[in-house]
XYZ file of N, CA, C and O in Angstrom:
668
model
N -30.751 -17.304 -20.502
C -30.256 -16.752 -19.267
C -31.228 -15.669 -18.825
O -31.606 -14.814 -19.593
N -31.609 -15.715 -17.589
C -32.491 -14.696 -17.043
C -31.867 -14.137 -15.779
O -31.029 -14.774 -15.147
N -32.266 -12.942 -15.425
C -31.825 -12.375 -14.152
C -32.982 -11.617 -13.552
O -33.858 -11.143 -14.256
N -32.986 -11.535 -12.262
C -34.009 -10.802 -11.531
C -33.326 -9.888 -10.551
O -32.259 -10.196 -10.045
N -33.980 -8.774 -10.276
C -33.448 -7.852 -9.278
C -34.485 -7.691 -8.182
O -35.664 -7.539 -8.447
N -34.023 -7.733 -6.952
C -34.873 -7.469 -5.808
C -34.245 -6.334 -5.031
O -33.065 -6.376 -4.709
N -35.023 -5.316 -4.753
C -34.513 -4.177 -3.999
C -35.253 -4.073 -2.678
O -36.471 -4.242 -2.629
N -34.510 -3.831 -1.612
C -35.154 -3.407 -0.385
C -34.588 -2.031 -0.080
O -33.989 -1.394 -0.938
N -34.738 -1.573 1.108
C -34.320 -0.220 1.430
C -32.821 0.001 1.253
O -32.396 1.039 0.773
N -32.000 -1.004 1.608
C -30.560 -0.798 1.624
C -29.765 -1.680 0.663
O -28.617 -1.390 0.378
N -30.358 -2.759 0.190
C -29.600 -3.747 -0.572
C -30.279 -4.055 -1.901
O -31.495 -4.138 -1.984
N -29.466 -4.249 -2.912
C -29.946 -4.714 -4.208
C -29.409 -6.128 -4.390
O -28.240 -6.393 -4.166
N -30.287 -7.035 -4.794
C -29.913 -8.424 -5.009
C -30.194 -8.763 -6.467
O -31.300 -8.562 -6.963
N -29.184 -9.259 -7.171
C -29.319 -9.645 -8.565
C -29.139 -11.154 -8.642
O -28.095 -11.683 -8.263
N -30.187 -11.845 -9.098
C -30.154 -13.296 -9.227
C -29.932 -13.666 -10.679
O -30.451 -13.022 -11.584
N -29.184 -14.745 -10.887
C -28.898 -15.226 -12.231
C -29.453 -16.648 -12.344
O -29.198 -17.486 -11.482
N -30.216 -16.885 -13.404
C -30.793 -18.213 -13.622
C -30.668 -18.581 -15.089
O -30.540 -17.724 -15.963
N -30.706 -19.878 -15.339
C -30.649 -20.402 -16.699
C -31.959 -21.129 -16.964
O -32.422 -21.917 -16.142
N -32.543 -20.854 -18.121
C -33.806 -21.475 -18.483
C -33.558 -22.547 -19.534
O -32.840 -22.332 -20.502
N -34.145 -23.706 -19.317
C -34.098 -24.764 -20.322
C -35.475 -25.425 -20.388
O -36.436 -24.925 -19.817
N -35.567 -26.552 -21.063
C -36.869 -27.194 -21.268
C -37.515 -27.670 -19.968
O -38.734 -27.842 -19.907
N -36.721 -27.860 -18.923
C -37.297 -28.316 -17.649
C -37.544 -27.170 -16.673
O -37.937 -27.404 -15.537
N -37.303 -25.931 -17.070
C -37.598 -24.785 -16.216
C -36.393 -23.895 -15.997
O -35.426 -23.929 -16.751
N -36.465 -23.086 -14.933
C -35.387 -22.162 -14.589
C -34.552 -22.760 -13.468
O -35.077 -23.364 -12.537
N -33.250 -22.563 -13.580
C -32.316 -23.123 -12.609
C -31.411 -22.008 -12.098
O -30.775 -21.301 -12.885
N -31.363 -21.876 -10.782
C -30.542 -20.864 -10.128
C -29.066 -21.135 -10.403
O -28.584 -22.254 -10.250
N -28.336 -20.091 -10.842
C -26.912 -20.197 -11.147
C -26.073 -19.460 -10.115
O -25.068 -19.964 -9.643
N -26.497 -18.256 -9.768
C -25.725 -17.455 -8.830
C -26.393 -16.125 -8.571
O -27.504 -15.862 -9.037
N -25.702 -15.277 -7.824
C -26.242 -13.962 -7.499
C -25.110 -13.040 -7.076
O -23.998 -13.469 -6.802
N -25.441 -11.756 -7.012
C -24.609 -10.827 -6.263
C -25.509 -9.847 -5.556
O -26.649 -9.611 -5.968
N -25.011 -9.339 -4.455
C -25.744 -8.317 -3.712
C -24.854 -7.099 -3.584
O -23.622 -7.198 -3.651
N -25.480 -5.962 -3.442
C -24.733 -4.727 -3.240
C -25.557 -3.784 -2.392
O -26.782 -3.793 -2.446
N -24.848 -3.021 -1.588
C -25.510 -1.979 -0.815
C -25.818 -0.831 -1.767
O -25.002 -0.488 -2.618
N -26.996 -0.250 -1.616
C -27.345 0.866 -2.496
C -26.441 2.070 -2.247
O -26.071 2.775 -3.183
N -26.080 2.298 -1.002
C -25.172 3.387 -0.656
C -24.043 2.808 0.177
O -24.232 2.481 1.339
N -22.882 2.681 -0.415
C -21.723 2.127 0.275
C -20.708 3.235 0.518
O -20.241 3.862 -0.433
N -20.357 3.448 1.774
C -19.373 4.479 2.111
C -18.002 4.148 1.516
O -17.212 5.040 1.222
N -17.731 2.853 1.317
C -16.436 2.419 0.788
C -16.457 2.242 -0.731
O -15.505 1.738 -1.310
N -17.554 2.599 -1.397
C -17.725 2.445 -2.850
C -17.655 0.998 -3.312
O -17.135 0.712 -4.392
N -18.185 0.085 -2.511
C -18.264 -1.301 -2.942
C -19.418 -1.441 -3.929
O -20.520 -0.973 -3.677
N -19.152 -2.081 -5.065
C -20.243 -2.334 -6.005
C -20.761 -3.761 -5.880
O -21.727 -4.125 -6.534
N -20.103 -4.571 -5.046
C -20.576 -5.919 -4.734
C -20.285 -6.185 -3.264
O -19.151 -5.987 -2.805
N -21.318 -6.621 -2.529
C -21.111 -7.013 -1.141
C -20.817 -8.509 -1.072
O -19.957 -8.958 -0.337
N -21.551 -9.275 -1.873
C -21.376 -10.728 -1.885
C -21.674 -11.211 -3.300
O -22.606 -10.722 -3.942
N -20.885 -12.153 -3.773
C -21.095 -12.715 -5.110
C -20.900 -14.224 -5.018
O -20.011 -14.692 -4.310
N -21.752 -14.949 -5.716
C -21.686 -16.409 -5.646
C -22.146 -17.012 -6.960
O -23.163 -16.605 -7.514
N -21.384 -17.960 -7.450
C -21.807 -18.839 -8.536
C -21.786 -20.243 -7.955
O -20.778 -20.653 -7.361
N -22.885 -20.979 -8.078
C -22.937 -22.330 -7.535
C -21.828 -23.189 -8.137
O -21.490 -23.034 -9.316
N -21.253 -24.094 -7.348
C -20.099 -24.878 -7.822
C -20.306 -25.569 -9.166
O -19.407 -25.572 -9.997
N -21.473 -26.140 -9.404
C -21.698 -26.857 -10.662
C -21.771 -25.923 -11.872
O -21.701 -26.372 -13.011
N -21.852 -24.606 -11.621
C -21.911 -23.638 -12.719
C -20.625 -22.816 -12.838
O -20.549 -21.910 -13.669
N -19.632 -23.112 -11.999
C -18.366 -22.388 -12.084
C -17.591 -22.844 -13.318
O -17.801 -23.914 -13.843
N -16.699 -21.969 -13.772
C -15.859 -22.223 -14.945
C -16.647 -22.241 -16.260
O -16.226 -22.855 -17.227
N -17.809 -21.561 -16.259
C -18.612 -21.445 -17.482
C -18.852 -19.978 -17.855
O -19.633 -19.701 -18.751
N -18.200 -19.049 -17.141
C -18.331 -17.634 -17.458
C -19.455 -16.911 -16.748
O -19.634 -15.708 -16.932
N -20.217 -17.615 -15.909
C -21.345 -16.972 -15.232
C -20.880 -15.971 -14.173
O -21.468 -14.899 -14.019
N -19.816 -16.300 -13.442
C -19.283 -15.372 -12.451
C -18.776 -14.099 -13.103
O -19.016 -12.995 -12.620
N -18.109 -14.247 -14.240
C -17.613 -13.086 -14.974
C -18.773 -12.208 -15.431
O -18.690 -10.986 -15.396
N -19.848 -12.848 -15.854
C -21.032 -12.101 -16.271
C -21.612 -11.299 -15.101
O -22.011 -10.146 -15.272
N -21.641 -11.893 -13.915
C -22.115 -11.175 -12.734
C -21.194 -9.999 -12.407
O -21.655 -8.901 -12.091
N -19.882 -10.224 -12.483
C -18.921 -9.153 -12.228
C -19.114 -8.023 -13.234
O -19.199 -6.848 -12.874
N -19.206 -8.385 -14.499
C -19.396 -7.381 -15.553
C -20.682 -6.586 -15.334
O -20.702 -5.366 -15.476
N -21.758 -7.269 -14.963
C -23.037 -6.592 -14.726
C -22.924 -5.622 -13.553
O -23.486 -4.516 -13.598
N -22.165 -5.996 -12.505
C -22.001 -5.089 -11.363
C -21.305 -3.799 -11.790
O -21.644 -2.715 -11.306
N -20.345 -3.908 -12.710
C -19.658 -2.705 -13.194
C -20.543 -1.901 -14.143
O -20.454 -0.673 -14.188
N -21.396 -2.567 -14.899
C -22.347 -1.829 -15.741
C -23.325 -1.027 -14.879
O -23.670 0.100 -15.220
N -23.750 -1.602 -13.746
C -24.592 -0.849 -12.812
C -23.828 0.353 -12.250
O -24.398 1.443 -12.125
N -22.554 0.154 -11.926
C -21.739 1.264 -11.413
C -21.623 2.377 -12.446
O -21.703 3.559 -12.107
N -21.441 2.015 -13.717
C -21.377 3.025 -14.783
C -22.688 3.791 -14.859
O -22.688 5.022 -14.980
N -23.794 3.076 -14.772
C -25.112 3.724 -14.844
C -25.316 4.685 -13.673
O -25.949 5.714 -13.818
N -24.741 4.330 -12.517
C -24.841 5.172 -11.324
C -23.773 6.258 -11.291
O -23.721 7.051 -10.356
N -22.889 6.289 -12.293
C -21.759 7.231 -12.343
C -20.886 7.134 -11.101
O -20.494 8.140 -10.519
N -20.584 5.894 -10.708
C -19.745 5.645 -9.539
C -18.638 4.674 -9.905
O -18.813 3.822 -10.763
N -17.499 4.816 -9.228
C -16.442 3.826 -9.331
C -16.726 2.772 -8.272
O -17.227 3.094 -7.206
N -16.402 1.521 -8.575
C -16.704 0.472 -7.615
C -15.619 -0.568 -7.507
O -14.754 -0.709 -8.369
N -15.703 -1.306 -6.419
C -14.788 -2.405 -6.141
C -15.552 -3.397 -5.276
O -16.455 -2.999 -4.534
N -15.212 -4.680 -5.343
C -15.910 -5.637 -4.494
C -15.491 -5.492 -3.030
O -14.373 -5.067 -2.735
N -16.401 -5.859 -2.145
C -16.097 -5.840 -0.723
C -14.986 -6.846 -0.433
O -14.965 -7.938 -0.999
N -14.057 -6.459 0.408
C -12.916 -7.303 0.735
C -13.142 -7.952 2.099
O -13.839 -7.380 2.912
N -12.505 -9.069 2.378
C -11.592 -9.816 1.530
C -12.343 -10.671 0.520
O -13.492 -11.065 0.760
N -11.700 -10.951 -0.593
C -12.259 -11.830 -1.610
C -11.766 -13.252 -1.383
O -10.665 -13.463 -0.871
N -12.569 -14.212 -1.790
C -12.106 -15.600 -1.776
C -11.016 -15.748 -2.836
O -10.840 -14.873 -3.688
N -10.302 -16.857 -2.798
C -9.255 -17.091 -3.802
C -9.834 -17.082 -5.208
O -9.287 -16.445 -6.111
N -10.956 -17.786 -5.419
C -11.586 -17.812 -6.745
C -12.147 -16.446 -7.116
O -12.089 -16.029 -8.271
N -12.688 -15.745 -6.137
C -13.208 -14.400 -6.388
C -12.108 -13.457 -6.836
O -12.266 -12.693 -7.790
N -10.960 -13.527 -6.160
C -9.824 -12.680 -6.527
C -9.341 -12.992 -7.938
O -9.089 -12.077 -8.733
N -9.256 -14.271 -8.282
C -8.856 -14.649 -9.644
C -9.847 -14.111 -10.670
O -9.455 -13.597 -11.720
N -11.137 -14.235 -10.377
C -12.161 -13.756 -11.294
C -12.109 -12.256 -11.495
O -12.199 -11.759 -12.625
N -11.956 -11.518 -10.398
C -11.886 -10.060 -10.504
C -10.605 -9.614 -11.212
O -10.646 -8.725 -12.058
N -9.477 -10.217 -10.881
C -8.230 -9.834 -11.563
C -8.329 -10.067 -13.063
O -7.875 -9.239 -13.859
N -8.925 -11.189 -13.456
C -9.094 -11.474 -14.886
C -10.021 -10.453 -15.532
O -9.740 -9.957 -16.632
N -11.117 -10.114 -14.858
C -12.047 -9.131 -15.416
C -11.375 -7.768 -15.557
O -11.475 -7.121 -16.605
N -10.704 -7.317 -14.484
C -10.049 -6.006 -14.532
C -9.017 -5.948 -15.647
O -8.979 -4.976 -16.401
N -8.184 -6.966 -15.761
C -7.144 -6.968 -16.797
C -7.772 -6.919 -18.185
O -7.341 -6.135 -19.038
N -8.788 -7.729 -18.408
C -9.422 -7.744 -19.733
C -10.105 -6.415 -20.039
O -9.985 -5.886 -21.146
N -10.803 -5.853 -19.061
C -11.499 -4.578 -19.282
C -10.503 -3.460 -19.592
O -10.719 -2.652 -20.510
N -9.398 -3.428 -18.865
C -8.403 -2.369 -19.068
C -7.672 -2.545 -20.395
O -7.516 -1.590 -21.158
N -7.239 -3.764 -20.691
C -6.534 -4.009 -21.958
C -7.465 -3.736 -23.140
O -7.058 -3.105 -24.117
N -8.721 -4.180 -23.064
C -9.677 -3.900 -24.141
C -9.843 -2.401 -24.354
O -9.878 -1.926 -25.491
N -9.945 -1.644 -23.259
C -10.089 -0.194 -23.366
C -8.855 0.418 -24.012
O -8.968 1.249 -24.917
N -7.677 0.012 -23.570
C -6.443 0.582 -24.120
C -6.276 0.252 -25.601
O -5.846 1.098 -26.387
N -6.631 -0.962 -25.974
C -6.498 -1.358 -27.381
C -7.516 -0.670 -28.279
O -7.246 -0.425 -29.457
N -8.681 -0.352 -27.743
C -9.732 0.256 -28.573
C -9.727 1.780 -28.507
O -10.450 2.431 -29.252
N -8.920 2.358 -27.632
C -8.922 3.803 -27.439
C -8.269 4.513 -28.619
O -7.205 4.122 -29.095
N -8.912 5.568 -29.053
C -8.348 6.422 -30.099
C -7.788 7.704 -29.485
O -7.341 8.582 -30.195
N -7.816 7.774 -28.146
C -7.366 8.975 -27.434
C -5.862 9.002 -27.206
O -5.359 9.904 -26.552
N -5.135 8.026 -27.696
C -3.703 7.964 -27.403
C -3.504 7.413 -26.008
O -4.062 6.394 -25.660
N -2.741 8.125 -25.202
C -2.495 7.688 -23.835
C -3.698 8.017 -22.955
O -4.332 9.044 -23.119
N -3.984 7.125 -22.006
C -5.058 7.347 -21.056
C -4.476 7.384 -19.650
O -3.613 6.576 -19.313
N -4.967 8.304 -18.842
C -4.514 8.379 -17.454
C -5.248 7.324 -16.621
O -6.253 6.745 -17.054
N -4.752 7.087 -15.416
C -5.413 6.166 -14.491
C -6.840 6.636 -14.246
O -7.778 5.844 -14.236
N -7.023 7.943 -14.072
C -8.369 8.484 -13.833
C -9.284 8.250 -15.032
O -10.449 7.884 -14.858
N -8.780 8.447 -16.240
C -9.604 8.218 -17.433
C -9.994 6.748 -17.554
O -11.141 6.427 -17.890
N -9.062 5.843 -17.263
C -9.378 4.409 -17.303
C -10.442 4.093 -16.260
O -11.419 3.395 -16.540
N -10.263 4.636 -15.053
C -11.234 4.394 -13.978
C -12.622 4.904 -14.377
O -13.623 4.190 -14.203
N -12.697 6.106 -14.913
C -13.997 6.678 -15.283
C -14.676 5.884 -16.391
O -15.891 5.705 -16.382
N -13.907 5.373 -17.345
C -14.499 4.653 -18.474
C -14.882 3.213 -18.122
O -15.734 2.633 -18.780
N -14.239 2.634 -17.104
C -14.512 1.239 -16.747
C -15.319 1.103 -15.459
O -15.834 0.031 -15.170
N -15.394 2.184 -14.663
C -16.028 2.191 -13.334
C -15.237 1.381 -12.312
O -15.721 1.063 -11.241
N -13.992 1.046 -12.639
C -13.104 0.327 -11.722
C -12.364 1.378 -10.887
O -11.890 2.376 -11.428
N -12.246 1.161 -9.580
C -11.596 2.156 -8.719
C -10.154 2.397 -9.142
O -9.518 1.543 -9.753
N -9.637 3.571 -8.776
C -8.262 3.930 -9.104
C -7.280 2.895 -8.562
O -6.340 2.510 -9.260
N -7.491 2.442 -7.332
C -6.580 1.466 -6.727
C -6.576 0.160 -7.515
O -5.513 -0.424 -7.767
N -7.763 -0.312 -7.921
C -7.837 -1.558 -8.687
C -7.223 -1.387 -10.075
O -6.578 -2.307 -10.583
N -7.407 -0.218 -10.694
C -6.782 0.052 -11.997
C -5.264 0.037 -11.852
O -4.562 -0.621 -12.628
N -4.752 0.733 -10.844
C -3.301 0.799 -10.665
C -2.715 -0.573 -10.362
O -1.690 -0.955 -10.955
N -3.340 -1.321 -9.461
C -2.833 -2.658 -9.134
C -2.844 -3.568 -10.353
O -1.912 -4.349 -10.567
N -3.889 -3.464 -11.161
C -3.986 -4.289 -12.364
C -2.918 -3.897 -13.377
O -2.270 -4.772 -13.968
N -2.705 -2.605 -13.576
C -1.676 -2.153 -14.521
C -0.286 -2.597 -14.077
O 0.527 -3.025 -14.906
N -0.019 -2.534 -12.783
C 1.276 -3.003 -12.268
C 1.423 -4.498 -12.523
O 2.480 -4.967 -12.947
N 0.352 -5.261 -12.301
C 0.401 -6.711 -12.544
C 0.645 -7.023 -14.011
O 1.438 -7.907 -14.338
N -0.026 -6.292 -14.892
C 0.156 -6.501 -16.332
C 1.599 -6.176 -16.721
O 2.243 -6.922 -17.463
N 2.112 -5.070 -16.207
C 3.489 -4.672 -16.511
C 4.470 -5.709 -15.988
O 5.439 -6.063 -16.668
N 4.224 -6.232 -14.790
C 5.091 -7.269 -14.222
C 5.112 -8.500 -15.122
O 6.172 -9.071 -15.389
N 3.942 -8.896 -15.613
C 3.883 -10.056 -16.512
C 4.645 -9.796 -17.804
O 5.325 -10.685 -18.312
N 4.532 -8.575 -18.324
C 5.294 -8.223 -19.528
C 6.790 -8.301 -19.255
O 7.553 -8.815 -20.076
N 7.215 -7.811 -18.104
C 8.638 -7.857 -17.744
C 9.119 -9.293 -17.618
O 10.215 -9.626 -18.061
N 8.314 -10.138 -17.027
C 8.704 -11.549 -16.880
C 8.857 -12.193 -18.246
O 9.770 -12.981 -18.459
N 7.944 -11.856 -19.166
C 8.054 -12.424 -20.509
C 9.299 -11.910 -21.212
O 9.972 -12.644 -21.915
N 9.592 -10.621 -21.020
C 10.779 -10.052 -21.651
C 12.052 -10.714 -21.149
O 12.993 -10.928 -21.909
N 12.081 -11.003 -19.854
C 13.301 -11.558 -19.288
C 13.398 -13.075 -19.447
O 14.456 -13.648 -19.213
N 12.307 -13.713 -19.870
C 12.373 -15.169 -20.055
C 12.917 -15.496 -21.442
O 12.869 -14.696 -22.367
N 13.400 -16.688 -21.579
C 13.943 -17.110 -22.874
C 12.841 -17.480 -23.852
O 13.112 -17.757 -25.013
N 11.589 -17.475 -23.406
C 10.475 -17.872 -24.271
C 10.092 -16.779 -25.267
O 9.447 -17.034 -26.257
N 10.471 -15.541 -24.980
C 10.067 -14.429 -25.836
C 11.255 -13.985 -26.677
O 12.218 -13.446 -26.177
N 11.170 -14.229 -27.970
C 12.286 -13.895 -28.855
C 11.881 -12.920 -29.968
O 12.679 -12.649 -30.839
N 10.657 -12.432 -29.950
C 10.172 -11.589 -31.025
C 10.658 -10.145 -30.817
O 10.168 -9.451 -29.946
N 11.602 -9.657 -31.623
C 12.153 -8.307 -31.440
C 11.100 -7.203 -31.561
O 11.179 -6.210 -30.852
N 10.114 -7.355 -32.443
C 9.110 -6.300 -32.592
C 8.241 -6.196 -31.338
O 7.843 -5.104 -30.939
N 7.953 -7.321 -30.698
C 7.179 -7.297 -29.456
C 7.976 -6.603 -28.361
O 7.447 -5.772 -27.618
N 9.240 -6.907 -28.267
C 10.102 -6.286 -27.263
C 10.171 -4.778 -27.495
O 10.026 -3.987 -26.568
N 10.343 -4.343 -28.758
C 10.398 -2.915 -29.062
C 9.080 -2.226 -28.712
O 9.083 -1.127 -28.178
N 7.968 -2.882 -29.007
C 6.658 -2.303 -28.687
C 6.517 -2.110 -27.193
O 6.104 -1.044 -26.730
N 6.862 -3.143 -26.407
C 6.759 -3.037 -24.958
C 7.715 -1.981 -24.412
O 7.348 -1.200 -23.535
N 8.915 -1.919 -24.938
C 9.872 -0.926 -24.465
C 9.422 0.485 -24.832
O 9.623 1.410 -24.066
N 8.786 0.648 -25.969
C 8.280 1.957 -26.365
C 7.063 2.378 -25.567
O 6.795 3.556 -25.397
N 6.337 1.420 -25.027
C 5.131 1.713 -24.265
C 5.465 2.292 -22.904
O 4.861 3.257 -22.463
N 6.391 1.687 -22.215
C 6.727 2.136 -20.866
C 8.224 1.926 -20.606
O 8.600 1.093 -19.801
N 9.074 2.707 -21.274
C 10.508 2.447 -21.188
C 11.070 2.548 -19.777
O 11.862 1.721 -19.367
N 10.670 3.545 -19.012
C 11.234 3.712 -17.675
C 10.850 2.562 -16.757
O 11.667 2.049 -16.015
N 9.598 2.166 -16.793
C 9.148 1.094 -15.917
C 9.750 -0.237 -16.333
O 10.126 -1.040 -15.491
N 9.848 -0.486 -17.644
C 10.442 -1.731 -18.111
C 11.917 -1.791 -17.722
O 12.414 -2.844 -17.318
N 12.630 -0.660 -17.815
C 14.037 -0.643 -17.440
C 14.207 -0.991 -15.959
O 15.088 -1.736 -15.585
N 13.303 -0.458 -15.114
C 13.414 -0.688 -13.681
C 13.124 -2.142 -13.328
O 13.814 -2.731 -12.515
N 12.080 -2.708 -13.906
C 11.697 -4.045 -13.468
C 12.477 -5.133 -14.206
O 12.521 -6.255 -13.742
N 13.063 -4.824 -15.328
C 13.767 -5.853 -16.098
C 15.280 -5.766 -15.934
O 16.014 -6.529 -16.544
N 15.745 -4.832 -15.150
C 17.197 -4.650 -14.981
C 17.817 -5.783 -14.170
O 17.223 -6.415 -13.405
């Protein structure tokens, strides 16, 4: 896997290619404005259709957030997102936040601390946490979840919110 960066005065373009015995093959790219008033870390992102569902889009998303961390900025993709783009970003945000929470030795983390450590904007962190909590509530209220220790863990994590959404 190779990537190239092209910079002009206002835009950074990151290209993603795969190298094999027959040469390099374009997979996708993302572009970003160097200075975005709205704190967008991606203006446009694309993975070619034949390369979708192989993790390349996620890699581009992850790289955009690594650039944001290096720049000490919080970022979010330019809106509106395509349906596939929204699914990809929601999956990335959820995984990044859950991984951080599971690996944290700091105990509880605030929304601001999560945002600073992941470079994900406060709004995206909050929306993702609400979505994760909603999914937990749905599992709690469904007949598919019968493990008492899991229920106790979830109730101990956010008792007030679980009571409100599962009532």
